[in-house]
């Protein structure tokens, strides 16, 4: 039971691809235009770049004032950590289907 669950949730398959994944990749390569591929490559980094720019807009206070008044550093830290955690959760949810683990 536990070993079957471990094998099911194992993310790395040591280079093995299922037939369905290879078939869907082949279909994607045949039916997708170059313009669409370039568009996807250009659009994917936009949210990360926008978040980085927004974090850089948060002003930092003088470090000589101590940790009590340096709210900007804490706000930057919270934004970066929460976005990293959210990204990790979203990626894990797409890799591991939670509903399949319950059965």
Short mmCIF file of N, CA and C in Angstrom, two decimals:
data_model
loop_
_atom_site.label_atom_id
_atom_site.label_comp_id
_atom_site.label_asym_id
_atom_site.label_seq_id
_atom_site.Cartn_x
_atom_site.Cartn_y
_atom_site.Cartn_z
N UNK A 1 0.83 -1.19 0.00
CA UNK A 1 0.00 0.00 0.00
C UNK A 1 0.87 1.25 0.00
N UNK A 2 1.80 1.33 0.95
CA UNK A 2 2.63 2.52 1.04
C UNK A 2 3.58 2.61 -0.15
N UNK A 3 4.13 1.48 -0.58
CA UNK A 3 5.04 1.51 -1.73
C UNK A 3 4.30 1.88 -3.01
N UNK A 4 3.06 1.43 -3.16
CA UNK A 4 2.27 1.80 -4.33
C UNK A 4 1.96 3.29 -4.32
N UNK A 5 1.64 3.83 -3.15
CA UNK A 5 1.38 5.26 -3.03
C UNK A 5 2.65 6.05 -3.32
N UNK A 6 3.79 5.58 -2.83
CA UNK A 6 5.06 6.25 -3.08
C UNK A 6 5.38 6.27 -4.57
N UNK A 7 5.18 5.14 -5.25
CA UNK A 7 5.45 5.07 -6.69
C UNK A 7 4.51 5.98 -7.47
N UNK A 8 3.26 6.09 -7.00
CA UNK A 8 2.30 6.93 -7.69
C UNK A 8 2.64 8.41 -7.55
N UNK A 9 3.09 8.81 -6.37
CA UNK A 9 3.38 10.23 -6.14
C UNK A 9 4.79 10.61 -6.54
N UNK A 10 5.59 9.65 -6.92
CA UNK A 10 6.97 9.93 -7.31
C UNK A 10 6.98 10.81 -8.55
N UNK A 11 7.59 11.97 -8.44
CA UNK A 11 7.58 12.93 -9.53
C UNK A 11 8.54 12.51 -10.63
N UNK A 12 9.73 12.10 -10.28
CA UNK A 12 10.72 11.71 -11.27
C UNK A 12 10.50 10.26 -11.69
N UNK A 13 10.41 10.03 -12.96
CA UNK A 13 10.25 8.67 -13.49
C UNK A 13 11.53 8.21 -14.18
N UNK A 14 12.66 8.83 -13.86
CA UNK A 14 13.97 8.46 -14.39
C UNK A 14 13.99 8.47 -15.91
N UNK A 15 13.43 9.51 -16.50
CA UNK A 15 13.47 9.66 -17.95
C UNK A 15 12.38 8.92 -18.70
N UNK A 16 11.50 8.25 -18.02
CA UNK A 16 10.43 7.51 -18.69
C UNK A 16 9.27 8.45 -19.01
N UNK A 17 8.75 8.32 -20.21
CA UNK A 17 7.56 9.08 -20.59
C UNK A 17 6.47 8.09 -20.96
N UNK A 18 5.26 8.42 -20.61
CA UNK A 18 4.15 7.57 -21.00
C UNK A 18 3.85 7.81 -22.48
N UNK A 19 3.19 6.86 -23.08
CA UNK A 19 2.83 6.98 -24.48
C UNK A 19 1.94 8.19 -24.72
N UNK A 20 1.05 8.47 -23.78
CA UNK A 20 0.14 9.60 -23.93
C UNK A 20 0.90 10.92 -23.94
N UNK A 21 1.92 11.03 -23.10
CA UNK A 21 2.69 12.28 -23.06
C UNK A 21 3.47 12.48 -24.35
N UNK A 22 4.07 11.42 -24.87
CA UNK A 22 4.81 11.52 -26.13
C UNK A 22 3.86 11.86 -27.27
N UNK A 23 2.70 11.24 -27.26
CA UNK A 23 1.71 11.50 -28.30
C UNK A 23 1.20 12.94 -28.23
N UNK A 24 0.95 13.44 -27.03
CA UNK A 24 0.47 14.83 -26.91
C UNK A 24 1.56 15.82 -27.29
N UNK A 25 2.83 15.52 -27.00
CA UNK A 25 3.92 16.40 -27.43
C UNK A 25 4.03 16.41 -28.94
N UNK A 26 3.91 15.27 -29.56
CA UNK A 26 3.96 15.19 -31.02
C UNK A 26 2.82 15.98 -31.65
N UNK A 27 1.63 15.85 -31.08
CA UNK A 27 0.47 16.60 -31.58
C UNK A 27 0.68 18.10 -31.41
N UNK A 28 1.24 18.50 -30.27
CA UNK A 28 1.51 19.92 -30.03
C UNK A 28 2.51 20.46 -31.05
N UNK A 29 3.56 19.69 -31.31
CA UNK A 29 4.58 20.14 -32.26
C UNK A 29 4.02 20.26 -33.68
N UNK A 30 3.08 19.40 -34.03
CA UNK A 30 2.53 19.43 -35.39
C UNK A 30 1.48 20.51 -35.58
N UNK A 31 0.71 20.83 -34.54
CA UNK A 31 -0.43 21.72 -34.71
C UNK A 31 -0.21 23.14 -34.19
N UNK A 32 0.92 23.43 -33.61
CA UNK A 32 1.16 24.74 -33.03
C UNK A 32 2.04 25.56 -33.96
N UNK A 33 1.62 26.79 -34.22
CA UNK A 33 2.41 27.66 -35.10
C UNK A 33 3.61 28.23 -34.35
N UNK A 34 4.58 28.69 -35.13
CA UNK A 34 5.78 29.28 -34.55
C UNK A 34 5.42 30.57 -33.81
N UNK A 35 4.48 31.33 -34.35
CA UNK A 35 4.06 32.58 -33.69
C UNK A 35 3.47 32.30 -32.32
N UNK A 36 2.69 31.24 -32.20
CA UNK A 36 2.09 30.90 -30.91
C UNK A 36 3.16 30.47 -29.91
N UNK A 37 4.15 29.71 -30.36
CA UNK A 37 5.24 29.29 -29.48
C UNK A 37 6.03 30.50 -29.00
N UNK A 38 6.34 31.42 -29.91
CA UNK A 38 7.08 32.63 -29.53
C UNK A 38 6.26 33.47 -28.56
N UNK A 39 4.96 33.57 -28.78
CA UNK A 39 4.09 34.32 -27.88
C UNK A 39 4.11 33.72 -26.48
N UNK A 40 4.01 32.41 -26.38
CA UNK A 40 4.03 31.75 -25.08
C UNK A 40 5.36 31.97 -24.38
N UNK A 41 6.45 31.86 -25.13
CA UNK A 41 7.78 32.06 -24.54
C UNK A 41 7.94 33.50 -24.04
N UNK A 42 7.36 34.45 -24.74
CA UNK A 42 7.49 35.86 -24.34
C UNK A 42 6.56 36.21 -23.17
N UNK A 43 5.42 35.56 -23.07
CA UNK A 43 4.42 35.93 -22.06
C UNK A 43 4.66 35.24 -20.71
N UNK A 44 5.23 34.05 -20.72
CA UNK A 44 5.40 33.29 -19.47
C UNK A 44 6.17 34.06 -18.40
N UNK A 45 7.28 34.76 -18.70
CA UNK A 45 8.02 35.43 -17.63
C UNK A 45 7.40 36.75 -17.15
N UNK A 46 6.34 37.23 -17.79
CA UNK A 46 5.79 38.54 -17.45
C UNK A 46 5.32 38.63 -15.99
N UNK A 47 4.57 37.67 -15.43
CA UNK A 47 4.16 37.81 -14.03
C UNK A 47 5.34 37.90 -13.06
N UNK A 48 6.37 37.11 -13.30
CA UNK A 48 7.55 37.16 -12.42
C UNK A 48 8.25 38.50 -12.52
N UNK A 49 8.37 39.01 -13.73
CA UNK A 49 9.01 40.32 -13.91
C UNK A 49 8.19 41.43 -13.26
N UNK A 50 6.88 41.37 -13.40
CA UNK A 50 6.03 42.38 -12.76
C UNK A 50 6.14 42.33 -11.25
N UNK A 51 6.16 41.14 -10.68
CA UNK A 51 6.31 41.01 -9.23
C UNK A 51 7.66 41.57 -8.78
N UNK A 52 8.70 41.28 -9.53
CA UNK A 52 10.02 41.80 -9.18
C UNK A 52 10.04 43.32 -9.22
N UNK A 53 9.41 43.90 -10.23
CA UNK A 53 9.36 45.36 -10.32
C UNK A 53 8.53 45.96 -9.19
N UNK A 54 7.42 45.32 -8.84
CA UNK A 54 6.59 45.83 -7.75
C UNK A 54 7.32 45.75 -6.41
N UNK A 55 8.07 44.68 -6.20
CA UNK A 55 8.83 44.54 -4.95
C UNK A 55 9.91 45.61 -4.89
N UNK A 56 10.52 45.90 -6.02
CA UNK A 56 11.57 46.93 -6.04
C UNK A 56 11.00 48.33 -5.83
N UNK A 57 9.71 48.52 -6.03
CA UNK A 57 9.09 49.83 -5.80
C UNK A 57 8.85 50.10 -4.31
N UNK A 58 8.93 49.10 -3.48
CA UNK A 58 8.74 49.28 -2.04
C UNK A 58 10.00 49.95 -1.48
N UNK A 59 9.87 51.12 -0.90
CA UNK A 59 11.07 51.83 -0.43
C UNK A 59 11.65 51.19 0.84
N UNK A 60 12.97 51.24 0.92
CA UNK A 60 13.67 50.77 2.11
C UNK A 60 14.02 51.97 2.99
N UNK A 61 13.96 51.77 4.29
CA UNK A 61 14.32 52.82 5.23
C UNK A 61 15.81 52.72 5.55
N UNK A 62 16.28 53.71 6.29
CA UNK A 62 17.68 53.75 6.67
C UNK A 62 17.99 52.59 7.63
N UNK A 63 18.98 51.76 7.32
CA UNK A 63 19.30 50.64 8.20
C UNK A 63 19.82 51.07 9.56
N UNK A 64 20.30 52.31 9.67
CA UNK A 64 20.81 52.79 10.96
C UNK A 64 19.68 52.94 11.98
N UNK A 65 18.44 53.02 11.51
CA UNK A 65 17.31 53.18 12.40
C UNK A 65 16.94 51.92 13.16
N UNK A 66 17.47 50.79 12.74
CA UNK A 66 17.17 49.54 13.44
C UNK A 66 16.05 48.76 12.77
N UNK A 67 15.77 47.62 13.34
CA UNK A 67 14.79 46.73 12.73
C UNK A 67 13.35 47.19 12.95
N UNK A 68 13.11 48.06 13.94
CA UNK A 68 11.74 48.48 14.23
C UNK A 68 11.15 49.35 13.12
N UNK A 69 11.96 50.19 12.50
CA UNK A 69 11.42 51.12 11.51
C UNK A 69 11.61 50.63 10.07
N UNK A 70 12.30 49.54 9.87
CA UNK A 70 12.57 49.06 8.52
C UNK A 70 11.45 48.15 8.03
N UNK A 71 10.27 48.72 7.89
CA UNK A 71 9.08 47.97 7.48
C UNK A 71 9.19 47.53 6.03
N UNK A 72 9.84 48.33 5.20
CA UNK A 72 9.98 47.99 3.78
C UNK A 72 10.68 46.66 3.55
N UNK A 73 11.70 46.39 4.35
CA UNK A 73 12.42 45.12 4.21
C UNK A 73 11.51 43.95 4.57
N UNK A 74 10.71 44.10 5.61
CA UNK A 74 9.79 43.03 6.00
C UNK A 74 8.70 42.82 4.95
N UNK A 75 8.21 43.91 4.40
CA UNK A 75 7.18 43.82 3.37
C UNK A 75 7.73 43.15 2.11
N UNK A 76 8.94 43.51 1.71
CA UNK A 76 9.58 42.86 0.57
C UNK A 76 9.76 41.37 0.83
N UNK A 77 10.24 41.04 2.01
CA UNK A 77 10.46 39.64 2.37
C UNK A 77 9.16 38.85 2.31
N UNK A 78 8.09 39.40 2.87
CA UNK A 78 6.80 38.71 2.86
C UNK A 78 6.28 38.51 1.44
N UNK A 79 6.43 39.51 0.59
CA UNK A 79 5.98 39.38 -0.80
C UNK A 79 6.75 38.29 -1.53
N UNK A 80 8.05 38.27 -1.36
CA UNK A 80 8.87 37.30 -2.07
C UNK A 80 8.61 35.88 -1.56
N UNK A 81 8.54 35.72 -0.25
CA UNK A 81 8.32 34.37 0.31
C UNK A 81 6.93 33.86 -0.04
N UNK A 82 5.92 34.72 0.06
CA UNK A 82 4.57 34.25 -0.25
C UNK A 82 4.41 33.92 -1.73
N UNK A 83 5.04 34.68 -2.61
CA UNK A 83 4.94 34.35 -4.04
C UNK A 83 5.69 33.06 -4.34
N UNK A 84 6.82 32.83 -3.70
CA UNK A 84 7.53 31.57 -3.89
C UNK A 84 6.74 30.39 -3.38
N UNK A 85 6.10 30.56 -2.23
CA UNK A 85 5.28 29.47 -1.67
C UNK A 85 4.08 29.19 -2.57
N UNK A 86 3.44 30.25 -3.06
CA UNK A 86 2.29 30.07 -3.95
C UNK A 86 2.71 29.36 -5.24
N UNK A 87 3.84 29.76 -5.79
CA UNK A 87 4.33 29.10 -7.00
C UNK A 87 4.63 27.63 -6.78
N UNK A 88 5.21 27.32 -5.62
CA UNK A 88 5.51 25.91 -5.31
C UNK A 88 4.23 25.10 -5.14
N UNK A 89 3.25 25.67 -4.48
CA UNK A 89 1.97 24.97 -4.28
C UNK A 89 1.27 24.72 -5.60
N UNK A 90 1.25 25.73 -6.47
CA UNK A 90 0.60 25.56 -7.77
C UNK A 90 1.30 24.49 -8.59
N UNK A 91 2.63 24.50 -8.57
CA UNK A 91 3.37 23.50 -9.34
C UNK A 91 3.14 22.10 -8.77
N UNK A 92 3.14 21.95 -7.47
CA UNK A 92 2.90 20.64 -6.88
C UNK A 92 1.49 20.14 -7.16
N UNK A 93 0.53 21.05 -7.18
CA UNK A 93 -0.85 20.62 -7.46
C UNK A 93 -1.01 20.16 -8.89
N UNK A 94 -0.21 20.70 -9.82
CA UNK A 94 -0.32 20.23 -11.20
C UNK A 94 0.44 18.92 -11.40
N UNK A 95 1.48 18.68 -10.61
CA UNK A 95 2.26 17.46 -10.77
C UNK A 95 1.58 16.29 -10.06
N UNK A 96 1.09 16.53 -8.86
CA UNK A 96 0.46 15.47 -8.07
C UNK A 96 -1.03 15.77 -7.99
N UNK A 97 -1.83 14.89 -8.53
CA UNK A 97 -3.28 15.07 -8.47
C UNK A 97 -3.76 14.65 -7.09
N UNK A 98 -4.17 15.63 -6.29
CA UNK A 98 -4.57 15.38 -4.91
C UNK A 98 -5.81 14.49 -4.86
N UNK A 99 -6.75 14.66 -5.77
CA UNK A 99 -7.98 13.86 -5.73
C UNK A 99 -7.69 12.38 -5.96
N UNK A 100 -6.66 12.07 -6.74
CA UNK A 100 -6.32 10.67 -6.99
C UNK A 100 -5.67 10.01 -5.78
N UNK A 101 -5.04 10.81 -4.92
CA UNK A 101 -4.40 10.24 -3.74
C UNK A 101 -5.41 9.81 -2.69
N UNK A 102 -6.58 10.42 -2.68
CA UNK A 102 -7.58 10.12 -1.66
C UNK A 102 -8.23 8.75 -1.89
N UNK A 103 -8.18 8.25 -3.11
CA UNK A 103 -8.84 6.97 -3.39
C UNK A 103 -7.93 5.81 -3.17
#
